[in-house]
Coordinates of C-alpha atoms in Angstrom, one line a residue:
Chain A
X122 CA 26.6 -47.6 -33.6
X123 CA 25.3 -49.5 -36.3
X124 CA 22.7 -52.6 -36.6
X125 CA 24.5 -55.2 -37.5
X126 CA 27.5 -55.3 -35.3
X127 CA 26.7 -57.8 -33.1
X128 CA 26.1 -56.4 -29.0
X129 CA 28.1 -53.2 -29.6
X130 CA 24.4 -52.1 -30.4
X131 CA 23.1 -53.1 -27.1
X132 CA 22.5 -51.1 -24.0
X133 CA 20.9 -52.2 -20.4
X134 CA 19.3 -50.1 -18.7
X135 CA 20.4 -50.0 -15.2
X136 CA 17.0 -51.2 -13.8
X137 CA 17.3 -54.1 -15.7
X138 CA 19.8 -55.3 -13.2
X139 CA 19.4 -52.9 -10.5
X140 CA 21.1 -55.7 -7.9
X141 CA 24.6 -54.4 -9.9
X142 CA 26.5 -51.8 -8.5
X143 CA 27.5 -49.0 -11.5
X144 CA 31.3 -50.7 -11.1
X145 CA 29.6 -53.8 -11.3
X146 CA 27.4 -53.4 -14.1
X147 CA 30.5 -51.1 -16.1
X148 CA 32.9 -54.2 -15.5
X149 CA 30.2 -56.7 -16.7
X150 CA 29.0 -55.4 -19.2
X151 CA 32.0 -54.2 -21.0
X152 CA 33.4 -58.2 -20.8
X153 CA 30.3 -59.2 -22.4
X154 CA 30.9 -56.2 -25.7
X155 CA 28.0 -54.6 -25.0
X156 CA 28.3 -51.1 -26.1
X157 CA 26.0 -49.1 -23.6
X158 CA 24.1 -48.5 -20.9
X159 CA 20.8 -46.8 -20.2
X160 CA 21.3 -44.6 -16.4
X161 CA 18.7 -43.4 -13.5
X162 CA 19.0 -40.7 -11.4
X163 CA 19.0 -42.2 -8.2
X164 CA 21.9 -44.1 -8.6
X165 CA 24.2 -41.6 -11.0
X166 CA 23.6 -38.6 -7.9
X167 CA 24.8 -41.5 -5.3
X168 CA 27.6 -42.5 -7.0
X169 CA 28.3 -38.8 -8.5
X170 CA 27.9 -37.6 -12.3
X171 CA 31.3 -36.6 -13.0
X172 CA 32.8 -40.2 -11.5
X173 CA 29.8 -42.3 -13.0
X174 CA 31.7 -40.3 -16.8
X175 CA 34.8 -41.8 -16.1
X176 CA 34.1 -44.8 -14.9
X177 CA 32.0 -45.4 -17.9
X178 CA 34.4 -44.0 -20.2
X179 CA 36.7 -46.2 -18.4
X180 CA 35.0 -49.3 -19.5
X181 CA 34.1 -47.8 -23.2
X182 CA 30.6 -47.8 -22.9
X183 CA 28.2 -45.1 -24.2
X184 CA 25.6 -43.7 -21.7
X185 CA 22.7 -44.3 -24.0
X186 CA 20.0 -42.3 -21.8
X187 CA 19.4 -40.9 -18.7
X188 CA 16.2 -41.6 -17.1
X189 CA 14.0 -39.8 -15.9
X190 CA 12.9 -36.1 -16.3
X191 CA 9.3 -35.3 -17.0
X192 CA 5.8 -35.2 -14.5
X193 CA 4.9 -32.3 -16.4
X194 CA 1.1 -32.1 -15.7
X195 CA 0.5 -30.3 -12.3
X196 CA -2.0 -27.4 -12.8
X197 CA -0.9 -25.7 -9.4
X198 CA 2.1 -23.0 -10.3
X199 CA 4.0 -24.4 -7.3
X200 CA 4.1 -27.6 -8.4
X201 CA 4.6 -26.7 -12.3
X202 CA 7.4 -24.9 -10.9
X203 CA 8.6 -27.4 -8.5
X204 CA 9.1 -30.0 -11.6
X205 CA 10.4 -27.5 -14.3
X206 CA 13.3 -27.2 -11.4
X207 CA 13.6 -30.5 -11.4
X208 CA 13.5 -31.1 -14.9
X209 CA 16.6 -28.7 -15.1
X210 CA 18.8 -30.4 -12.8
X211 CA 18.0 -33.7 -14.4
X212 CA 19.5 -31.8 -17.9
X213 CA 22.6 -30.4 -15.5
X214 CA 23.5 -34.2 -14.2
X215 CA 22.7 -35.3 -17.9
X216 CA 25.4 -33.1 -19.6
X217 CA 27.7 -34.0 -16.7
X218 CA 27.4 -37.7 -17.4
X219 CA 28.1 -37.2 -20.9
X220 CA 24.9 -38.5 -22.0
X221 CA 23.0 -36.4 -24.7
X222 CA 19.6 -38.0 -24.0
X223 CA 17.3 -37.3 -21.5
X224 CA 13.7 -40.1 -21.2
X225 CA 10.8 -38.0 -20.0
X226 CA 7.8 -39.6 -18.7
X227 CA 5.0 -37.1 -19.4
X228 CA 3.1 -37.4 -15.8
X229 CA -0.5 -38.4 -15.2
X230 CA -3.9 -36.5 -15.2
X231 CA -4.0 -34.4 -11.7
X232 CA -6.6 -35.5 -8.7
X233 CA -10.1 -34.7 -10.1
X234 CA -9.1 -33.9 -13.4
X235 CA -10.5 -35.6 -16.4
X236 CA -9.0 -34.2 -19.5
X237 CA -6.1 -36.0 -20.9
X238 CA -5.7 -33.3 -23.9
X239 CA -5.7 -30.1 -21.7
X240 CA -2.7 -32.4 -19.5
X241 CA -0.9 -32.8 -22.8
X242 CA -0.7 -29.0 -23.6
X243 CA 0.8 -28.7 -20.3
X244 CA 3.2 -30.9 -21.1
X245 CA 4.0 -28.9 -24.5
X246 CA 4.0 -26.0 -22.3
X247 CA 6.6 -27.4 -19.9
X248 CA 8.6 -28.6 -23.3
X249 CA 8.8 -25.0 -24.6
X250 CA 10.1 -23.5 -21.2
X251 CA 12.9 -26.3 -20.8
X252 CA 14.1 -26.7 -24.4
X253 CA 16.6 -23.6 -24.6
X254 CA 17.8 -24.7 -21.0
X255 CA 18.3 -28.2 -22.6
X256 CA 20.3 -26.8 -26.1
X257 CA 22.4 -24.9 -23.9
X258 CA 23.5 -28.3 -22.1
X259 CA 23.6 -29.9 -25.6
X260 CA 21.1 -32.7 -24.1
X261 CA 18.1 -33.5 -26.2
X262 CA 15.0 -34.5 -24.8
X263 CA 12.8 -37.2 -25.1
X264 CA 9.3 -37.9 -24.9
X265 CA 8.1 -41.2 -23.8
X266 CA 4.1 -42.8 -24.8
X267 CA 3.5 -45.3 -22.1
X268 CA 1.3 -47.8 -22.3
X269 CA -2.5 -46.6 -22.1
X270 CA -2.9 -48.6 -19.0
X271 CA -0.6 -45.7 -16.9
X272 CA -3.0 -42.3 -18.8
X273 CA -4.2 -41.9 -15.6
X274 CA -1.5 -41.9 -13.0
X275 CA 1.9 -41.5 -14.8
X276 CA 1.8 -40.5 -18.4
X277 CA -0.9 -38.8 -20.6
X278 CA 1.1 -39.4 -23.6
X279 CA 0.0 -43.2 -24.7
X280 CA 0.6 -42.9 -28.8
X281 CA 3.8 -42.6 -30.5
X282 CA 1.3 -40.1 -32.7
X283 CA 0.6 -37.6 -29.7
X284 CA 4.8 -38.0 -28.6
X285 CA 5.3 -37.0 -32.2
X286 CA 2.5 -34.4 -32.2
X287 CA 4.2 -32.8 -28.7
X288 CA 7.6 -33.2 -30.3
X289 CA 6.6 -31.6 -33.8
X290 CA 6.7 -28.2 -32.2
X291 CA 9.9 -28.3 -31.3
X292 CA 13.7 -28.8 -33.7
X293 CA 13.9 -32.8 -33.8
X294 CA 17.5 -32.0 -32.2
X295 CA 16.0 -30.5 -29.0
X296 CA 12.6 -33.0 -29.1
X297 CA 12.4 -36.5 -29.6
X298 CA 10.6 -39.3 -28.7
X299 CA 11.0 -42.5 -27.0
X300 CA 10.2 -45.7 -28.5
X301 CA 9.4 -48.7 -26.6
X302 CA 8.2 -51.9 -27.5
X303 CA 7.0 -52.6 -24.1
X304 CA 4.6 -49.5 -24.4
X305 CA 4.0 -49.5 -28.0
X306 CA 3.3 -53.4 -29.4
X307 CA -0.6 -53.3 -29.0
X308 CA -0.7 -50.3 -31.5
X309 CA -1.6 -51.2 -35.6
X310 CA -0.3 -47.6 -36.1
X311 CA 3.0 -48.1 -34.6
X312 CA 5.2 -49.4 -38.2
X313 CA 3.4 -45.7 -39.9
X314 CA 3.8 -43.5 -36.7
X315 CA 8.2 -45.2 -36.6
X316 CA 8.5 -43.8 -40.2
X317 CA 7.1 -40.7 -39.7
X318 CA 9.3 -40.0 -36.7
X319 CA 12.4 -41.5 -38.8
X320 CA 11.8 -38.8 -41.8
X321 CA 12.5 -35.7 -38.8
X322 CA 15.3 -37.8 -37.6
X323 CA 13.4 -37.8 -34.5
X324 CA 14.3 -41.2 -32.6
X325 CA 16.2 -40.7 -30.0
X326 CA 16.3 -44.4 -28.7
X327 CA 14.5 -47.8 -29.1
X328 CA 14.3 -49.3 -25.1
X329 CA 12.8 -53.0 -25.2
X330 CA 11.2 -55.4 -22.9
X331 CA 8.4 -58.0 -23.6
X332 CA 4.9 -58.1 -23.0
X333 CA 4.0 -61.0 -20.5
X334 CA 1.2 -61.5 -18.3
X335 CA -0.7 -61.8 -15.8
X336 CA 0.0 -58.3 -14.4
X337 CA 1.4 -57.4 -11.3
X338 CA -0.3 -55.2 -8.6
X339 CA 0.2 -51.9 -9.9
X340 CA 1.4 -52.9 -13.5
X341 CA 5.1 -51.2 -13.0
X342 CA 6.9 -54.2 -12.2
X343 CA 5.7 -57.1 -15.1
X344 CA 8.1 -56.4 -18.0
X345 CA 9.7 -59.4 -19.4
X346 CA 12.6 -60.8 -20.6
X347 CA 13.5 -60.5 -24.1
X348 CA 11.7 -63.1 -25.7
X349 CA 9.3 -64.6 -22.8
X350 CA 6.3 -62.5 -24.4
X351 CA 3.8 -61.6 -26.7
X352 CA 5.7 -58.9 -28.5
X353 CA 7.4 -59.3 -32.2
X354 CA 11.0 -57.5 -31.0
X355 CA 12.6 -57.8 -33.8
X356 CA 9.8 -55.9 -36.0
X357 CA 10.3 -53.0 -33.9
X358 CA 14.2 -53.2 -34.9
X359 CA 13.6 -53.5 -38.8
X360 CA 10.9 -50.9 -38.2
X361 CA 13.4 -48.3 -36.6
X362 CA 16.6 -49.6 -39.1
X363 CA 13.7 -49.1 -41.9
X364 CA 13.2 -45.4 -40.5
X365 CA 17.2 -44.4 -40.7
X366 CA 17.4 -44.9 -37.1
X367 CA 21.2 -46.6 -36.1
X368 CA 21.1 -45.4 -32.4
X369 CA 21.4 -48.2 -29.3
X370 CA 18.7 -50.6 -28.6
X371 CA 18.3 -49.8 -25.2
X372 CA 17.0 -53.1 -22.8
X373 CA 14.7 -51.7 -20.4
X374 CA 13.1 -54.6 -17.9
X375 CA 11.2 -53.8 -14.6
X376 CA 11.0 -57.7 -13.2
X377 CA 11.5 -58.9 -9.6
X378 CA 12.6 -61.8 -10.9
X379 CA 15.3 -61.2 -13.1
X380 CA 16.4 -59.0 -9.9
X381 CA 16.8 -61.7 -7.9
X382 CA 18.7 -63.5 -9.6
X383 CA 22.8 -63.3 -10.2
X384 CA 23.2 -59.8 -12.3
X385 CA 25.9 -61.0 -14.4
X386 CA 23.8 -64.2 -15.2
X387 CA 20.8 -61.9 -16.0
X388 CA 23.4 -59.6 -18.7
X389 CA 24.5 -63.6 -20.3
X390 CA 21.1 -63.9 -20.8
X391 CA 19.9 -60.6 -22.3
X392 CA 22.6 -60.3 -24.6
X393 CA 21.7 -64.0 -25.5
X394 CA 18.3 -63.2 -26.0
X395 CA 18.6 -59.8 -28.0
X396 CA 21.0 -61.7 -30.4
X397 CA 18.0 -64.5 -30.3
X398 CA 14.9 -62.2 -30.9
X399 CA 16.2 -58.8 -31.5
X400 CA 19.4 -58.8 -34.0
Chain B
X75 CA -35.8 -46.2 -24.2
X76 CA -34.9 -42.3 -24.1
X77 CA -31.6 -40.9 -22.6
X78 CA -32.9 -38.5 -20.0
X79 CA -35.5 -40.8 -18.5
X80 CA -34.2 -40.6 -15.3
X81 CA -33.4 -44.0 -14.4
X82 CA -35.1 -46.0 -17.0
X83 CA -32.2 -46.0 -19.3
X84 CA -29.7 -47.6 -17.0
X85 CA -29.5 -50.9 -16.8
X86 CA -27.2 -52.9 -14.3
X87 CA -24.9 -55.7 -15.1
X88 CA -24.5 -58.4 -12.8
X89 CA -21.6 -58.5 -12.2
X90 CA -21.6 -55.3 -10.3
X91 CA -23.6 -56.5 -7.8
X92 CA -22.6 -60.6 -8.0
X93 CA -23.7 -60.8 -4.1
X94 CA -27.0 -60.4 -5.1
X95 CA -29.4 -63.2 -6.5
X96 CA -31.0 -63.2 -9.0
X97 CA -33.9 -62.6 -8.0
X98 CA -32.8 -60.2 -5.3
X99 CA -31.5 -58.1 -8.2
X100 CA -34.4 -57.9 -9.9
X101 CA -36.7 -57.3 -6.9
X102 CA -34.0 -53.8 -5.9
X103 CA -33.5 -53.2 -9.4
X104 CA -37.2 -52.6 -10.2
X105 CA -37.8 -50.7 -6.8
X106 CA -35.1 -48.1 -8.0
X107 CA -37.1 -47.4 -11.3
X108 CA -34.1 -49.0 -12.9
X109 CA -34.8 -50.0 -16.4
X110 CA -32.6 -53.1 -17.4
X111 CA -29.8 -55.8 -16.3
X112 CA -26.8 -57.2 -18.2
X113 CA -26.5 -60.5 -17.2
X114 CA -23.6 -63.6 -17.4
X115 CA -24.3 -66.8 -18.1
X116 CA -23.2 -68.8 -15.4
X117 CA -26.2 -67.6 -13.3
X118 CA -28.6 -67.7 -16.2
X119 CA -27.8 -70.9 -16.7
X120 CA -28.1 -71.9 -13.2
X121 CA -31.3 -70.3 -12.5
X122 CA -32.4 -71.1 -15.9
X123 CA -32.7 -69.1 -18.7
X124 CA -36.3 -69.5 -19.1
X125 CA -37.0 -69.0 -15.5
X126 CA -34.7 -66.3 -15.6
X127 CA -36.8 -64.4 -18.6
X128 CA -39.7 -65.0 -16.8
X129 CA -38.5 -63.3 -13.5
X130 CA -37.3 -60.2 -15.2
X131 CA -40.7 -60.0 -17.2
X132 CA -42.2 -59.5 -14.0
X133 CA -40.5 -57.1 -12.5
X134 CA -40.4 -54.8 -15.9
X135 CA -36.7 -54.9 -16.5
X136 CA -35.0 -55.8 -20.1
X137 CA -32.6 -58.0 -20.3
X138 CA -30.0 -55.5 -21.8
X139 CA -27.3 -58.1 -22.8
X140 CA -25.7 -61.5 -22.2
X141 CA -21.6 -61.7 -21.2
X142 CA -20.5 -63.5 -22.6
X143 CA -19.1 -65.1 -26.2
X144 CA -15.9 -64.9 -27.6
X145 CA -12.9 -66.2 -27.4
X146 CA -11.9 -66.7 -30.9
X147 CA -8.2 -66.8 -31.8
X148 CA -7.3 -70.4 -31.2
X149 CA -5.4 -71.7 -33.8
X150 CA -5.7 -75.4 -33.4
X151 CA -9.0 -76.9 -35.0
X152 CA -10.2 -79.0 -32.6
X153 CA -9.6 -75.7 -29.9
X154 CA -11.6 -73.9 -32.6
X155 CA -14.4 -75.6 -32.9
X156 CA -14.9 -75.9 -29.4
X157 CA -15.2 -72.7 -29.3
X158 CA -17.6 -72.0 -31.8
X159 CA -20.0 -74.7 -30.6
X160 CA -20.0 -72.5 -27.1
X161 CA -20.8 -69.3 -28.9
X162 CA -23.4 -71.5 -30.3
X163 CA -24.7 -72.1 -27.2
X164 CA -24.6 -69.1 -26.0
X165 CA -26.5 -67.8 -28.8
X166 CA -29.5 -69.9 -28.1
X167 CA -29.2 -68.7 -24.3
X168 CA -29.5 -64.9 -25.6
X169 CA -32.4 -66.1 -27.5
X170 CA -34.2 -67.9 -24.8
X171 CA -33.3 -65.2 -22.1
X172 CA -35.3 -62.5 -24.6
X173 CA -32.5 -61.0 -25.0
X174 CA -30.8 -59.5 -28.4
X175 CA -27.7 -59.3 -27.3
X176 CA -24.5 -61.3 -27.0
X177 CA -21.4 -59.5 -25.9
X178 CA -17.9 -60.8 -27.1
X179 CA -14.8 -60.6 -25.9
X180 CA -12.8 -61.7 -28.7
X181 CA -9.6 -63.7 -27.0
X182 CA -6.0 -63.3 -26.7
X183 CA -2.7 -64.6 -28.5
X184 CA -2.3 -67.9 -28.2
X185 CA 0.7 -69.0 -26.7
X186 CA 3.9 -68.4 -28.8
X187 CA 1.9 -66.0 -31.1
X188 CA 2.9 -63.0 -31.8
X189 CA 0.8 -61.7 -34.7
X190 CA -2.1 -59.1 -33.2
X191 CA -3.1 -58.8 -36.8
X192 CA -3.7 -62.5 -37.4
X193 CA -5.3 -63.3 -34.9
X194 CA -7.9 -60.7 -35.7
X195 CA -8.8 -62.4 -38.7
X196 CA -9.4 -65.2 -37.0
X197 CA -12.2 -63.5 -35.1
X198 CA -13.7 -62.0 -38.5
X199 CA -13.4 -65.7 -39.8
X200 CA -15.5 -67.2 -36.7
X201 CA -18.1 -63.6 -36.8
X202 CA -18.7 -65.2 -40.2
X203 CA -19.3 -68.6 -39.5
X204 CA -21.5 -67.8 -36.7
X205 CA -23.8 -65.0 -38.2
X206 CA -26.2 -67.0 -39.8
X207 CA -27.0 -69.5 -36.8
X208 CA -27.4 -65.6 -34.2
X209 CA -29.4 -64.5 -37.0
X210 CA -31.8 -67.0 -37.5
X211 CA -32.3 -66.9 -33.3
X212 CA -32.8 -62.7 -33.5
X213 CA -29.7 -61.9 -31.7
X214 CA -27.1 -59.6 -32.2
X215 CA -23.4 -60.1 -31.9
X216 CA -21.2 -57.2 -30.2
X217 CA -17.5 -56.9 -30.7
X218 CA -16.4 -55.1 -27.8
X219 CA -12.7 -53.6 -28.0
X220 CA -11.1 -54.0 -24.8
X221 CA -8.5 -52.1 -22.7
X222 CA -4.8 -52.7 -24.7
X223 CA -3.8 -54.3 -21.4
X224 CA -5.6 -57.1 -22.2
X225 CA -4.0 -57.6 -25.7
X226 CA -2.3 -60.0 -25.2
X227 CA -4.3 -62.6 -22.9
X228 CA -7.8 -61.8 -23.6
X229 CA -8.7 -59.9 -26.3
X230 CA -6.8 -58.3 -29.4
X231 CA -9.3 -55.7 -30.5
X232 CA -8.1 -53.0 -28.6
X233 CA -10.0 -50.2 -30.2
X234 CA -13.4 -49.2 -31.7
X235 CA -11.9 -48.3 -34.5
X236 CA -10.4 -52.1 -34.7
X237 CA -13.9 -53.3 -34.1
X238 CA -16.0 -51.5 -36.1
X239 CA -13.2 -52.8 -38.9
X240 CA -14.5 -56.4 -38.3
X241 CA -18.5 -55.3 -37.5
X242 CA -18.3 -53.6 -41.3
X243 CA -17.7 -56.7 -42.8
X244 CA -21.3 -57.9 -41.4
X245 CA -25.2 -56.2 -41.6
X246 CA -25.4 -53.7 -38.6
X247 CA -28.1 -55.6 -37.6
X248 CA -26.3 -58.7 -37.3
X249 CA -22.9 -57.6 -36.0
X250 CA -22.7 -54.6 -33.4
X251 CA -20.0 -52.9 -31.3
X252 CA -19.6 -52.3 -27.5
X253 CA -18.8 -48.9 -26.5
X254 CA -17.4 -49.3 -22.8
X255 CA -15.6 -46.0 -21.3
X256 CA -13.3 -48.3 -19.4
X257 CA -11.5 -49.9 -22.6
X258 CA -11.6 -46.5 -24.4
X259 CA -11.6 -43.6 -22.1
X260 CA -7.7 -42.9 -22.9
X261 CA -7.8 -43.1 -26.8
X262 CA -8.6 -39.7 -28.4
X263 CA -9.8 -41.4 -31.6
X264 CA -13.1 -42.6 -29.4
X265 CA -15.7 -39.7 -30.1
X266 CA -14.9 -39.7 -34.1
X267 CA -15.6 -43.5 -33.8
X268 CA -18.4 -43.5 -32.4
X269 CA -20.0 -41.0 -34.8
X270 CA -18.8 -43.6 -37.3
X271 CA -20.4 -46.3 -35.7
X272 CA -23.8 -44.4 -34.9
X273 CA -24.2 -43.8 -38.5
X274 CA -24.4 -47.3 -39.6
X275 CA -26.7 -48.3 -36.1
X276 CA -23.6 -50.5 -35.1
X277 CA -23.9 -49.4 -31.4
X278 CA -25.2 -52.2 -29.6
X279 CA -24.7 -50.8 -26.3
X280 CA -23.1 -48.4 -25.0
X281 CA -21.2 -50.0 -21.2
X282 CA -19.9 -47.3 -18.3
X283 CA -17.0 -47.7 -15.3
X284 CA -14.7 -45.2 -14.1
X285 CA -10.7 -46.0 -14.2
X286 CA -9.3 -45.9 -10.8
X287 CA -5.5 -47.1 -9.9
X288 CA -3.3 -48.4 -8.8
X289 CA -4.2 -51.4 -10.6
X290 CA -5.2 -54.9 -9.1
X291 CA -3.6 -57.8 -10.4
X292 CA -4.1 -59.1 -13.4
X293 CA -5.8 -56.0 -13.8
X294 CA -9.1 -57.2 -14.3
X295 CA -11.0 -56.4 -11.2
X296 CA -10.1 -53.1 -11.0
X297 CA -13.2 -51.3 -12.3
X298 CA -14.1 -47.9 -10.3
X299 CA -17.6 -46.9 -9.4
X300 CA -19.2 -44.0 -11.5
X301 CA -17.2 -40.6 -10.5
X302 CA -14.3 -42.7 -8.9
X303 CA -12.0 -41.9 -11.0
X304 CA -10.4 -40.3 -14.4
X305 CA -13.2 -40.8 -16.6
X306 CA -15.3 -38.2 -18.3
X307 CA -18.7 -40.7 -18.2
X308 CA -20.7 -37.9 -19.5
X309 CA -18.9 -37.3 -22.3
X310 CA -19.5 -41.2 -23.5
X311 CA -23.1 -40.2 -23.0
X312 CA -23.6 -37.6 -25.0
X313 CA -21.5 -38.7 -27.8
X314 CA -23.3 -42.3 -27.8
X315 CA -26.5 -39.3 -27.4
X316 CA -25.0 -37.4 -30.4
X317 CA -24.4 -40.7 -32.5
X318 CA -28.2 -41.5 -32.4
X319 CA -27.4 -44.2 -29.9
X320 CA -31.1 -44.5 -27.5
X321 CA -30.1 -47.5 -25.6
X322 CA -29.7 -48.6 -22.4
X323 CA -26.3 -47.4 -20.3
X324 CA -25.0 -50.4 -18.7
X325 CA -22.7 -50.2 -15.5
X326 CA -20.2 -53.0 -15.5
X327 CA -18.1 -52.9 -12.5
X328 CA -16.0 -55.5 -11.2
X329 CA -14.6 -54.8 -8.3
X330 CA -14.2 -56.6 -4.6
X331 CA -14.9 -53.6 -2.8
X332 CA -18.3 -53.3 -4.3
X333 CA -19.4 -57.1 -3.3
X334 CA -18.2 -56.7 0.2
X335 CA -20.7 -54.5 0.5
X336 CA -24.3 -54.7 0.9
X337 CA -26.0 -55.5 -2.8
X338 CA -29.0 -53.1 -2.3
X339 CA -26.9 -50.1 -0.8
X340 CA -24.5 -50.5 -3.7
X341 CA -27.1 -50.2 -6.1
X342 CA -29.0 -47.6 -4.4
X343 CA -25.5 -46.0 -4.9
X344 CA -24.5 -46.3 -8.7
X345 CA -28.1 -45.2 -9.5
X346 CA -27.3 -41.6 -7.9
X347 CA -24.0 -41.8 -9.2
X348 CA -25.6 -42.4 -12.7
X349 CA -27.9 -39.4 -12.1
X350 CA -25.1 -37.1 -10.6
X351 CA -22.1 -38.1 -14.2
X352 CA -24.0 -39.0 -16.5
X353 CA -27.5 -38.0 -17.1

């Protein structure tokens, strides 16, 4: 893809409009030229990998990422073992989709534990076990900062710096990281910590949502709509074109209010918007 | 006062214990051997900040800081100077409570803003205009970074580091920083920046709640007791310790659960939980 060519560039993430079947969302959002979509698990082992392909080869639409592998942090052997299984069959149903990316969210620090770097080797531990099961699939991974309002309970990676620092140790084609607007926008170091990840060729997809407020109960469900915020979108696209990165730009929302409304209305209107505050 | 003094060193703010009275906290607060209380303005000005000086006096406590002023980024003059007449206020409140301390919580983006950076200045500018009239009155301004969740709606210094930047422009004496484990507990820059804010004197008080989830919303009453949650308290101790830091360690919690219970019990209870994380 390149930036520039109108919504070819554009992918929606599935839970963006999660009220769309897969046929739906295929048939919608190939009518509209978008060029992608972003995938979850859920949904993809319901309807099947290998049919979820076609059908999306179907429509001519890239599968931009499959979310999510990841919840890396247990300390318990059962449990690290338990997720590196998991982590494997997420990169099995990723090759079979077609879809070289998979997002990991990093997991959160375990009951009674209060050290957010010894829960980040972990997660470089978990990294080096999966990555020659991951070449072998041809499916990069992807590390994902969250916002540092989820360190606690879902992701101990909060900086594009420590993403990069965790992916560093690995070949940028079995590593990468995540960027997210949505997770990132508060951060002065953000513009620096995009180039540095753009000289190892290390972005392996820009996701964006807006930053609006007040927060729900919880804080998973608040994203907003592409241009409804606080968040300068379209400085985290120069920033990544700046950085040699000419991947999708993935749209991401978690909003009970965008779900229910009509999903085709809800794809007019983010394509509208990223052409509006994003191209 | 002298970190290991039991319980003179901790102070309460008053807003951990809002069912109490004034009066009622001063009365339990003393009886624990407690040194200090943070207080807000609202009651101070309703009880009056005389009388209010007066009371604590009595009972031996210091009056550790006032919450709060702030609120800086408007763009619009008339919104500006508004605000700055408030702070102004709130100065000569410090002043007349005894004590030399006003916290700020520097405000949000306005509406349709999108520029973190600019906005910031706009708090240095203000800090500037107001230093001369706080120090001509003996108190002390705090920049206090909060949580990057509240970027956007309350306050856009989100780090130490970001607040010792504006604090440097200004005599140490004049402008001060907050160091409060629950805006800062996740960033991994914290215990560098707070060496480099002990070794100009720029900690003005250091502020302790734990980070317990899920998250309320709008995410501001959330606060945990001490050994609730993720935090490593201690650690904020000793580096505030390590930083040359020898004042008072204020607990700030604001959270329902704590004021549905009785005032005294719940103060009873954060005093042993100070002794038991972070002495």
């Amino acid at each position: 893809m390149n930036p520039g060519q109108g919504l070819a560039r554009l992918s929606i993430n599935q839970e963006t409009v999660r009220q769309l079947s897969l046929p739906e969302l295929a048939g919608k959002a190939a009518e509209l030229g978008i060029g992608g979509v972003g995938l979850w698990r859920d949904p993809v082992r319901a309807y099947g990998p290998a049919a979820a392909a076609r059908l999306l080869r179907q429509h001519g639409l890239a599968v931009t990422s499959l979310c999510r592998g990841g919840f890396f942090t247990a300390r318990e052997a059962g449990a690290r073992r338990a997720a590196l299984d998991d982590n494997r069959a997420a990169l099995d149903e990723a090759a079979e989709l077609g879809t070289g990316l998979l997002v990991l969210v990093s997991g959160g620090l375990p009951d009674g534990e209060r050290d957010l770097a010894a829960a980040r080797e972990r997660v470089a531990d978990a990294l080096a076990e999966l990555a020659p099961y991951a070449r072998e699939r041809g499916v990069r991974m992807a590390v994902e900062p969250l916002h540092p309002m989820y360190a606690s309970d879902r992701c101990v990676v909060s900086t594009l710096g420590q993403a990069l620092d965790l992916a560093e140790r690995f070949p940028a084609d079995e590593v990468g990281v995540v960027v997210d607007s949505y997770h990132l926008w508060w951060d002065e170091r953000v513009p620096r910590q995009i180039a540095r990840a753009g000289e190892q060729g290390r972005i392996a997809i820009l996701q964006l949502a807006d930053w609006v407020t007040p927060l729900p109960e919880g804080v998973l469900l608040g994203r907003g709509q592409l241009g409804d915020g606080a968040i300068d979108l379209r400085a985290f696209r120069t920033w990544t074109d700046a950085a040699g990165y000419r991947g999708p730009a993935e749209v991401e929302i978690f909003n009970p209010a965008l779900w229910e409304r009509d999903g085709a209305e809800v794809l007019r209107e983010t394509a509208a918007r990223y052409l509006q505050h994003v191209l």
